mmCIF file of C-alpha atoms in Angstrom:
data_model
loop_
_atom_site.group_PDB
_atom_site.id
_atom_site.type_symbol
_atom_site.label_atom_id
_atom_site.label_comp_id
_atom_site.label_asym_id
_atom_site.label_seq_id
_atom_site.Cartn_x
_atom_site.Cartn_y
_atom_site.Cartn_z
ATOM 1 C CA MET V 1 21.661 -13.366 -87.116
ATOM 2 C CA ALA V 2 22.080 -16.787 -85.354
ATOM 3 C CA ASP V 3 24.324 -19.776 -86.781
ATOM 4 C CA VAL V 4 21.821 -22.477 -88.315
ATOM 5 C CA ARG V 5 21.245 -25.507 -86.081
ATOM 6 C CA PHE V 6 20.363 -27.875 -88.709
ATOM 7 C CA GLU V 7 18.186 -30.488 -86.467
ATOM 8 C CA GLN V 8 15.567 -27.693 -86.383
ATOM 9 C CA PHE V 9 14.454 -27.964 -89.993
ATOM 10 C CA HIS V 10 13.572 -30.941 -92.424
ATOM 11 C CA THR V 11 14.853 -29.221 -96.110
ATOM 12 C CA ILE V 12 17.210 -26.918 -96.427
ATOM 13 C CA ALA V 13 18.940 -25.599 -99.558
ATOM 14 C CA ILE V 14 22.654 -24.920 -98.967
ATOM 15 C CA LEU V 15 24.479 -21.780 -101.044
ATOM 16 C CA GLY V 16 28.050 -22.695 -100.841
ATOM 17 C CA GLY V 17 30.963 -20.676 -101.940
ATOM 18 C CA THR V 18 33.813 -18.287 -101.176
ATOM 19 C CA PHE V 19 31.938 -14.929 -100.791
ATOM 20 C CA ASN V 20 34.478 -13.336 -100.720
ATOM 21 C CA PRO V 21 33.505 -11.145 -100.878
ATOM 22 C CA VAL V 22 30.105 -11.426 -100.505
ATOM 23 C CA HIS V 23 27.696 -9.699 -103.367
ATOM 24 C CA ALA V 24 24.535 -9.066 -104.387
ATOM 25 C CA GLY V 25 24.538 -11.461 -106.608
ATOM 26 C CA HIS V 26 24.050 -13.588 -103.521
ATOM 27 C CA VAL V 27 21.828 -11.709 -102.507
ATOM 28 C CA ALA V 28 19.576 -12.612 -105.371
ATOM 29 C CA ILE V 29 20.143 -16.033 -105.730
ATOM 30 C CA ALA V 30 19.297 -16.532 -101.940
ATOM 31 C CA GLN V 31 16.047 -14.546 -102.440
ATOM 32 C CA ALA V 32 15.159 -16.610 -105.677
ATOM 33 C CA VAL V 33 15.274 -20.022 -104.502
ATOM 34 C CA LEU V 34 12.968 -18.958 -101.377
ATOM 35 C CA LYS V 35 10.725 -17.636 -103.879
ATOM 36 C CA ALA V 36 11.095 -20.092 -106.306
ATOM 37 C CA ARG V 37 11.202 -23.620 -103.663
ATOM 38 C CA PRO V 38 8.399 -23.039 -100.437
ATOM 39 C CA GLU V 39 9.598 -26.400 -99.120
ATOM 40 C CA VAL V 40 12.585 -24.865 -98.082
ATOM 41 C CA ASP V 41 12.745 -24.131 -93.978
ATOM 42 C CA GLN V 42 15.986 -22.595 -94.268
ATOM 43 C CA LEU V 43 18.940 -21.358 -97.220
ATOM 44 C CA VAL V 44 22.227 -22.136 -95.423
ATOM 45 C CA CYS V 45 25.272 -19.764 -96.755
ATOM 46 C CA MET V 46 28.205 -21.816 -96.211
ATOM 47 C CA PRO V 47 31.067 -20.583 -96.679
ATOM 48 C CA ASN V 48 34.097 -22.606 -98.228
ATOM 49 C CA HIS V 49 37.111 -23.209 -96.342
ATOM 50 C CA ILE V 50 39.901 -24.065 -99.200
ATOM 51 C CA PRO V 51 37.403 -24.747 -101.964
ATOM 52 C CA ALA V 52 39.586 -27.277 -104.410
ATOM 53 C CA TYR V 53 38.646 -26.005 -107.720
ATOM 54 C CA LYS V 54 39.654 -22.020 -108.047
ATOM 55 C CA GLU V 55 42.288 -20.268 -107.326
ATOM 56 C CA GLU V 56 41.721 -17.727 -104.644
ATOM 57 C CA ALA V 57 43.901 -14.255 -104.275
ATOM 58 C CA ALA V 58 43.650 -12.823 -101.271
ATOM 59 C CA ILE V 59 41.468 -14.905 -99.707
ATOM 60 C CA VAL V 60 39.494 -13.365 -96.803
ATOM 61 C CA ASP V 61 39.796 -15.679 -93.248
ATOM 62 C CA GLY V 62 36.540 -17.677 -92.590
ATOM 63 C CA SER V 63 35.085 -15.684 -89.155
ATOM 64 C CA MET V 64 35.459 -12.488 -91.350
ATOM 65 C CA ARG V 65 33.509 -13.849 -94.413
ATOM 66 C CA MET V 66 31.092 -15.450 -92.109
ATOM 67 C CA ASP V 67 30.428 -11.647 -90.338
ATOM 68 C CA MET V 68 29.820 -10.631 -94.175
ATOM 69 C CA LEU V 69 27.803 -12.779 -94.663
ATOM 70 C CA ARG V 70 25.764 -12.330 -91.273
ATOM 71 C CA LEU V 71 25.045 -8.774 -92.328
ATOM 72 C CA ALA V 72 24.133 -9.264 -95.655
ATOM 73 C CA MET V 73 21.640 -11.793 -95.297
ATOM 74 C CA ALA V 74 20.278 -10.380 -92.171
ATOM 75 C CA GLN V 75 17.114 -8.874 -92.924
ATOM 76 C CA ILE V 76 16.225 -11.687 -95.409
ATOM 77 C CA PRO V 77 13.334 -14.198 -93.290
ATOM 78 C CA LYS V 78 14.210 -18.215 -93.602
ATOM 79 C CA ILE V 79 18.381 -17.508 -94.146
ATOM 80 C CA SER V 80 21.074 -18.504 -91.584
ATOM 81 C CA VAL V 81 24.797 -18.891 -91.739
ATOM 82 C CA SER V 82 27.405 -21.999 -91.375
ATOM 83 C CA ASP V 83 31.193 -22.742 -90.175
ATOM 84 C CA PHE V 84 30.228 -26.522 -90.741
ATOM 85 C CA GLU V 85 33.183 -26.371 -94.073
ATOM 86 C CA LEU V 86 35.326 -23.953 -92.087
ATOM 87 C CA LYS V 87 35.885 -26.340 -89.256
ATOM 88 C CA TRP V 88 37.440 -29.171 -91.437
ATOM 89 C CA ASP V 89 41.190 -28.848 -92.545
ATOM 90 C CA GLY V 90 42.465 -28.789 -96.463
ATOM 91 C CA TYR V 91 39.890 -28.965 -99.335
ATOM 92 C CA THR V 92 36.936 -28.297 -99.407
ATOM 93 C CA TYR V 93 34.690 -30.801 -100.971
ATOM 94 C CA THR V 94 31.359 -30.786 -101.701
ATOM 95 C CA VAL V 95 30.608 -34.505 -101.442
ATOM 96 C CA ASP V 96 32.514 -34.959 -98.174
ATOM 97 C CA THR V 97 30.628 -32.094 -96.722
ATOM 98 C CA PHE V 98 27.205 -33.346 -97.433
ATOM 99 C CA THR V 99 28.366 -36.523 -96.756
ATOM 100 C CA ARG V 100 29.086 -35.767 -93.062
ATOM 101 C CA LEU V 101 26.174 -33.564 -92.425
ATOM 102 C CA LYS V 102 23.558 -36.643 -93.813
ATOM 103 C CA LYS V 103 25.924 -38.291 -91.598
ATOM 104 C CA LEU V 104 24.958 -35.880 -88.224
ATOM 105 C CA TYR V 105 21.433 -35.408 -89.607
ATOM 106 C CA PRO V 106 20.070 -39.027 -91.523
ATOM 107 C CA LYS V 107 16.347 -37.020 -91.964
ATOM 108 C CA LEU V 108 17.750 -33.965 -93.131
ATOM 109 C CA THR V 109 17.192 -33.289 -97.246
ATOM 110 C CA ILE V 110 19.294 -30.809 -98.770
ATOM 111 C CA GLU V 111 19.068 -29.200 -102.170
ATOM 112 C CA PHE V 112 22.006 -27.663 -103.469
ATOM 113 C CA VAL V 113 21.981 -24.143 -104.846
ATOM 114 C CA ILE V 114 24.743 -23.715 -107.823
ATOM 115 C CA GLY V 115 25.210 -21.438 -111.057
ATOM 116 C CA ASP V 116 25.025 -22.421 -114.732
ATOM 117 C CA ASP V 117 28.819 -22.436 -114.539
ATOM 118 C CA SER V 118 28.953 -25.288 -111.696
ATOM 119 C CA LEU V 119 26.524 -27.373 -113.792
ATOM 120 C CA PHE V 120 28.801 -27.344 -116.442
ATOM 121 C CA GLN V 121 31.621 -28.471 -114.299
ATOM 122 C CA LEU V 122 30.045 -30.712 -112.328
ATOM 123 C CA HIS V 123 31.555 -34.008 -114.062
ATOM 124 C CA LYS V 124 34.410 -32.958 -113.025
ATOM 125 C CA TRP V 125 34.445 -32.152 -109.130
ATOM 126 C CA TYR V 126 35.192 -34.942 -107.210
ATOM 127 C CA GLU V 127 33.308 -37.971 -106.619
ATOM 128 C CA PHE V 128 30.586 -36.524 -108.365
ATOM 129 C CA GLU V 129 28.449 -39.297 -109.110
ATOM 130 C CA ARG V 130 27.516 -39.867 -105.101
ATOM 131 C CA LEU V 131 26.126 -36.491 -104.956
ATOM 132 C CA ALA V 132 23.042 -37.743 -107.004
ATOM 133 C CA ASN V 133 22.333 -39.703 -103.413
ATOM 134 C CA LEU V 134 22.840 -36.478 -101.214
ATOM 135 C CA CYS V 135 20.585 -33.833 -102.485
ATOM 136 C CA GLU V 136 19.189 -32.313 -105.216
ATOM 137 C CA ILE V 137 20.378 -29.723 -107.400
ATOM 138 C CA LEU V 138 18.986 -26.508 -107.577
ATOM 139 C CA VAL V 139 20.780 -24.300 -111.076
ATOM 140 C CA VAL V 140 19.945 -20.291 -110.320
ATOM 141 C CA ALA V 141 21.049 -18.491 -113.678
ATOM 142 C CA ARG V 142 18.928 -15.705 -116.003
ATOM 143 C CA GLY V 143 16.145 -15.893 -117.005
ATOM 144 C CA GLU V 144 17.127 -15.655 -120.508
ATOM 145 C CA GLN V 145 19.407 -18.807 -120.254
ATOM 146 C CA ARG V 146 16.850 -21.126 -119.396
ATOM 147 C CA ASP V 147 16.469 -23.107 -122.386
ATOM 148 C CA THR V 148 20.173 -23.761 -122.948
ATOM 149 C CA ILE V 149 20.250 -24.836 -119.446
ATOM 150 C CA GLU V 150 17.036 -26.778 -119.301
ATOM 151 C CA THR V 151 18.711 -28.513 -122.436
ATOM 152 C CA TYR V 152 22.258 -29.469 -120.549
ATOM 153 C CA ILE V 153 20.103 -30.370 -117.695
ATOM 154 C CA ARG V 154 17.860 -32.548 -119.503
ATOM 155 C CA ARG V 155 21.498 -34.184 -121.026
ATOM 156 C CA PHE V 156 23.130 -35.206 -118.422
ATOM 157 C CA CYS V 157 20.602 -36.630 -116.234
ATOM 158 C CA THR V 158 20.070 -39.066 -119.294
ATOM 159 C CA LYS V 159 23.452 -39.925 -119.078
ATOM 160 C CA TYR V 160 23.511 -39.578 -114.589
ATOM 161 C CA PRO V 161 19.539 -40.484 -114.447
ATOM 162 C CA ALA V 162 20.396 -40.869 -110.633
ATOM 163 C CA PHE V 163 20.251 -36.855 -110.632
ATOM 164 C CA HIS V 164 17.426 -34.424 -109.604
ATOM 165 C CA ILE V 165 18.420 -31.269 -110.960
ATOM 166 C CA SER V 166 16.046 -28.378 -111.560
ATOM 167 C CA TYR V 167 16.504 -24.874 -112.857
ATOM 168 C CA VAL V 168 15.209 -21.673 -110.568
ATOM 169 C CA ALA V 169 15.326 -18.276 -112.650
ATOM 170 C CA MET V 170 16.842 -15.183 -110.664
ATOM 171 C CA PRO V 171 16.805 -11.612 -112.236
ATOM 172 C CA PRO V 172 20.323 -10.517 -114.302
ATOM 173 C CA VAL V 173 22.457 -8.936 -111.481
ATOM 174 C CA PRO V 174 26.568 -8.420 -113.084
ATOM 175 C CA VAL V 175 28.583 -8.999 -110.684
ATOM 176 C CA SER V 176 31.189 -11.252 -109.488
ATOM 177 C CA SER V 177 33.549 -11.310 -106.437
ATOM 178 C CA SER V 178 36.299 -11.449 -108.753
ATOM 179 C CA GLU V 179 35.254 -8.106 -110.684
ATOM 180 C CA ILE V 180 34.808 -6.805 -107.007
ATOM 181 C CA ARG V 181 38.612 -7.982 -105.757
ATOM 182 C CA ALA V 182 39.722 -6.618 -109.718
ATOM 183 C CA ARG V 183 37.820 -2.694 -109.030
ATOM 184 C CA ILE V 184 39.207 -2.894 -105.722
ATOM 185 C CA ALA V 185 42.743 -3.100 -106.118
ATOM 186 C CA LYS V 186 42.984 -1.010 -108.515
ATOM 187 C CA ARG V 187 40.665 1.383 -105.748
ATOM 188 C CA GLU V 188 37.553 1.687 -108.283
ATOM 189 C CA SER V 189 34.066 2.029 -106.791
ATOM 190 C CA ILE V 190 31.784 -1.012 -105.380
ATOM 191 C CA GLN V 191 29.466 1.173 -104.243
ATOM 192 C CA GLY V 192 26.435 -1.126 -105.378
ATOM 193 C CA LEU V 193 27.950 -3.828 -106.062
ATOM 194 C CA VAL V 194 27.999 -5.280 -102.214
ATOM 195 C CA PRO V 195 25.227 -4.686 -99.492
ATOM 196 C CA ASP V 196 25.642 -1.081 -98.012
ATOM 197 C CA ASP V 197 25.943 -3.089 -94.480
ATOM 198 C CA VAL V 198 29.075 -4.845 -94.901
ATOM 199 C CA LEU V 199 30.766 -1.335 -96.901
ATOM 200 C CA GLN V 200 29.060 -0.099 -93.280
ATOM 201 C CA HIS V 201 31.387 -2.994 -91.107
ATOM 202 C CA MET V 202 34.546 -2.530 -93.564
ATOM 203 C CA HIS V 203 34.864 0.909 -92.171
ATOM 204 C CA PHE V 204 34.172 -0.090 -88.910
ATOM 205 C CA ILE V 205 37.438 -2.179 -88.894
ATOM 206 C CA SER V 206 39.388 0.242 -90.206
ATOM 207 C CA ARG V 207 38.470 2.449 -88.282
ATOM 208 C CA LYS V 208 38.527 0.236 -84.692
ATOM 209 C CA LEU V 209 42.502 -1.046 -86.173
ATOM 210 C CA GLY V 210 43.212 2.916 -87.177
ATOM 211 C CA GLU V 211 43.647 2.372 -90.770
ATOM 212 C CA ASP V 212 41.755 5.146 -91.512
ATOM 213 C CA ARG V 213 44.128 7.562 -90.708
ATOM 214 C CA TYR V 214 45.518 9.656 -94.262
ATOM 215 C CA ASP V 215 46.118 12.929 -95.006
ATOM 216 C CA ASP V 216 44.054 14.662 -97.048
ATOM 217 C CA LYS V 217 47.080 15.011 -99.747
ATOM 218 C CA ARG V 218 46.416 10.834 -100.105
ATOM 219 C CA GLN V 219 42.616 11.644 -100.428
ATOM 220 C CA ASN V 220 42.950 14.256 -103.533
ATOM 221 C CA ASP V 221 45.953 12.350 -105.005
ATOM 222 C CA ASN V 222 43.321 9.136 -105.376
ATOM 223 C CA LYS V 223 40.436 10.474 -106.008
ATOM 224 C CA ILE V 224 38.601 8.709 -108.796
ATOM 225 C CA GLU V 225 36.462 11.509 -110.929
ATOM 226 C CA GLY V 226 32.751 10.817 -110.746
ATOM 227 C CA GLN V 227 33.238 9.261 -107.254
ATOM 228 C CA ASP V 228 32.451 11.596 -103.911
ATOM 229 C CA GLN V 229 34.296 11.091 -101.116
ATOM 230 C CA CYS V 230 32.763 8.896 -99.238
ATOM 231 C CA ASP V 231 32.303 6.445 -102.036
ATOM 232 C CA GLN V 232 36.319 6.474 -102.400
ATOM 233 C CA THR V 233 37.145 6.313 -99.063
ATOM 234 C CA ASP V 234 34.467 2.432 -98.924
ATOM 235 C CA THR V 235 37.249 1.468 -101.589
ATOM 236 C CA PHE V 236 40.425 2.414 -99.473
ATOM 237 C CA PHE V 237 39.151 0.752 -96.241
ATOM 238 C CA TRP V 238 38.131 -2.915 -98.653
ATOM 239 C CA CYS V 239 41.677 -2.524 -99.957
ATOM 240 C CA ARG V 240 43.152 -2.520 -96.418
ATOM 241 C CA VAL V 241 41.076 -5.366 -95.470
ATOM 242 C CA TYR V 242 41.853 -7.877 -98.576
ATOM 243 C CA GLY V 243 45.577 -6.634 -98.236
ATOM 244 C CA CYS V 244 45.908 -5.642 -101.658
ATOM 245 C CA LEU V 245 47.313 -2.442 -101.236
ATOM 246 C CA SER V 246 50.678 -4.099 -99.596
ATOM 247 C CA GLY V 247 49.577 -8.155 -100.483
ATOM 248 C CA ASN V 248 50.798 -8.518 -96.428
ATOM 249 C CA GLY V 249 49.119 -11.954 -95.636
ATOM 250 C CA ALA V 250 44.849 -11.872 -94.452
ATOM 251 C CA TRP V 251 42.600 -10.421 -92.309
ATOM 252 C CA ARG V 252 41.893 -12.936 -89.116
ATOM 253 C CA ARG V 253 38.799 -11.926 -86.371
ATOM 254 C CA CYS V 254 40.494 -12.287 -83.028
ATOM 255 C CA GLY V 255 37.636 -11.587 -80.990
ATOM 256 C CA LYS V 256 34.422 -9.464 -81.169
ATOM 257 C CA GLY V 257 34.558 -6.988 -83.011
ATOM 258 C CA ALA V 258 38.370 -6.935 -82.642
ATOM 259 C CA TYR V 259 40.709 -8.209 -86.602
ATOM 260 C CA SER V 260 43.994 -8.692 -86.784
ATOM 261 C CA ARG V 261 46.122 -9.403 -90.164
ATOM 262 C CA THR V 262 47.949 -12.512 -90.428
ATOM 263 C CA ALA V 263 51.551 -13.513 -91.957
ATOM 264 C CA ALA V 264 51.554 -13.680 -95.443
#
């Protein structure tokens, strides 16, 4: 999957976040937006550098999150990934990102994809009122939440009439990055919560680093009832890559197909 070239498009939807890690819910959100908004030329997945509103434990280096995003979204048309926010030092503020984008590409129309949790916190964001002149906001949430969310949107837009906010329905996908990290830390299965290609990629990284050299006794000691050995191995590799077992720094891509761990 090639990285996005913004000058090629008139209308893009931007799906931001830490993607730590990318999971099945992110894929479902992207598909829901593309189905509901045919005017979108390209949906751009844009990982944060340092998110201003989240405390992230063991956040994976941006280059590695980019690799996982490419794999997760590779089979979906009209999706690209961008390191636009990763290039900037310091905290990531959406209003700054979109201001830079509009300055570089003044004809670009931006539709900003958020979840209902972000909608309810939007009024607390840094200089949030400036977003009204930079983008339209798409709130993606489960169908049964529609009445609650649309009521909130009407109230919000009454108070801040410059905003254009629309609701986009998606099927329920009960998964979050924080849940996945918690399961990884406990060496529980994450099979089906993240795309298969991403799990396989973690296998490849661990093998390249020689992190898969553990004995049969460890396999038996760590075996979780009800899981087959392949599934348990996947979870073990994720633990190693995320540093959940040792806590010694984060993994960073240092070349094509090569990774190293930074100091804590």
